[in-house]
XYZ file of C-alpha atoms in Angstrom:
132
model
C 32.643 4.746 -6.865
C 35.076 3.613 -4.249
C 37.480 5.797 -2.340
C 40.809 4.924 -0.750
C 42.613 7.233 1.676
C 45.898 8.581 0.385
C 46.446 11.614 2.626
C 45.343 12.648 6.094
C 45.349 15.777 8.173
C 43.994 16.806 11.534
C 40.320 15.786 11.529
C 40.088 14.919 7.837
C 41.225 12.427 5.222
C 41.684 13.074 1.511
C 40.806 10.101 -0.641
C 41.561 8.998 -4.151
C 38.534 8.034 -6.219
C 38.727 4.504 -7.576
C 36.248 4.302 -10.410
C 34.470 1.058 -11.361
C 33.744 1.261 -15.096
C 31.545 -1.858 -14.867
C 29.202 -0.287 -12.327
C 25.644 0.307 -13.530
C 23.095 2.163 -11.384
C 19.697 0.613 -10.765
C 16.560 2.329 -12.042
C 15.690 3.207 -8.445
C 19.113 4.861 -7.956
C 18.693 6.842 -11.174
C 15.207 8.042 -10.156
C 16.353 8.977 -6.657
C 19.394 10.840 -7.978
C 17.309 12.545 -10.683
C 15.060 13.915 -7.951
C 18.093 15.239 -6.039
C 19.174 17.052 -9.225
C 15.699 18.586 -9.587
C 14.454 16.305 -12.377
C 10.848 15.136 -12.183
C 10.579 11.604 -13.547
C 6.874 12.233 -14.230
C 7.148 15.471 -16.215
C 10.745 15.258 -17.462
C 11.491 11.627 -18.373
C 13.542 12.954 -21.320
C 16.133 14.188 -18.768
C 16.629 10.907 -16.888
C 19.574 9.946 -19.106
C 21.472 12.898 -17.602
C 20.954 11.560 -14.077
C 22.311 8.176 -15.190
C 25.323 9.868 -16.848
C 26.008 11.902 -13.715
C 25.949 8.794 -11.532
C 28.547 7.192 -13.799
C 30.750 10.281 -14.206
C 34.163 10.485 -12.576
C 35.274 13.459 -10.533
C 36.672 16.223 -12.752
C 40.460 16.629 -12.893
C 41.909 18.006 -9.668
C 38.953 17.133 -7.404
C 39.376 14.746 -4.457
C 36.751 13.349 -2.057
C 37.473 14.211 1.594
C 35.978 12.996 4.829
C 35.567 15.288 7.843
C 35.958 12.915 10.770
C 34.445 15.272 13.374
C 31.137 15.605 11.500
C 31.295 12.348 9.519
C 30.483 14.262 6.304
C 31.993 14.035 2.839
C 33.130 17.114 0.928
C 35.280 17.770 -2.122
C 38.660 19.463 -2.441
C 40.081 20.950 -5.637
C 43.850 20.519 -5.469
C 44.375 23.036 -8.306
C 42.367 25.963 -6.918
C 42.486 25.015 -3.223
C 38.691 25.341 -2.933
C 36.347 22.980 -1.140
C 32.629 22.354 -1.495
C 29.994 20.079 0.001
C 28.252 19.285 -3.282
C 29.843 16.705 -5.556
C 31.456 18.634 -8.452
C 29.740 16.395 -11.005
C 26.348 17.458 -9.585
C 27.203 21.097 -10.301
C 28.194 20.260 -13.888
C 25.086 18.164 -14.499
C 22.708 20.733 -12.998
C 23.974 23.081 -15.734
C 23.530 20.386 -18.414
C 19.986 19.733 -17.163
C 19.137 23.440 -17.421
C 20.539 23.544 -20.986
C 18.471 20.475 -21.973
C 15.336 22.016 -20.438
C 15.876 25.169 -22.485
C 16.415 23.167 -25.697
C 13.266 21.154 -24.976
C 11.216 24.323 -24.372
C 12.547 25.958 -27.551
C 11.801 22.839 -29.586
C 8.222 22.676 -28.292
C 7.715 26.412 -28.671
C 8.939 26.142 -32.271
C 6.487 23.291 -32.911
C 3.620 25.321 -31.445
C 4.480 28.378 -33.571
C 4.829 26.211 -36.680
C 1.459 24.571 -35.926
C -0.185 27.981 -35.433
C 1.283 29.183 -38.725
C -0.080 26.136 -40.552
C -3.566 26.653 -39.050
C -3.484 30.349 -40.005
C -2.442 29.449 -43.559
C -5.248 26.874 -43.755
C -7.823 29.425 -42.556
C -6.496 31.939 -45.073
C -6.935 29.381 -47.874
C -10.483 28.511 -46.731
C -11.413 32.205 -46.569
C -9.944 32.784 -50.032
C -11.923 29.846 -51.457
C -15.174 31.030 -49.860
C -14.609 34.702 -50.287
């Protein structure tokens, strides 16, 4: 991502995001960003693709990056709602996606465990019937 200033005020500048579609994050950048989103690369490698997607995602419609000159910090301004926030709006969206994927993963594994338990119970029932 690159930003260029297109509006200024007292103590701040609003920028326009210039997106480089050819940019590709390194593995180290993906792992570092995944950690900042709460993804453990050791226990949740199946979620790393979401960190990569988030790094490559453009700001949602209406959001602009801003720079507070007095504190030298970046924040984000929504020109539609007039709200501002410190966290990148894409991070908020992807934290939700990560939570949804975690829930799907848990449900899938829980379903597999229940199915496996059912098969073992059925097998035991058959053995008991044969020996009984």
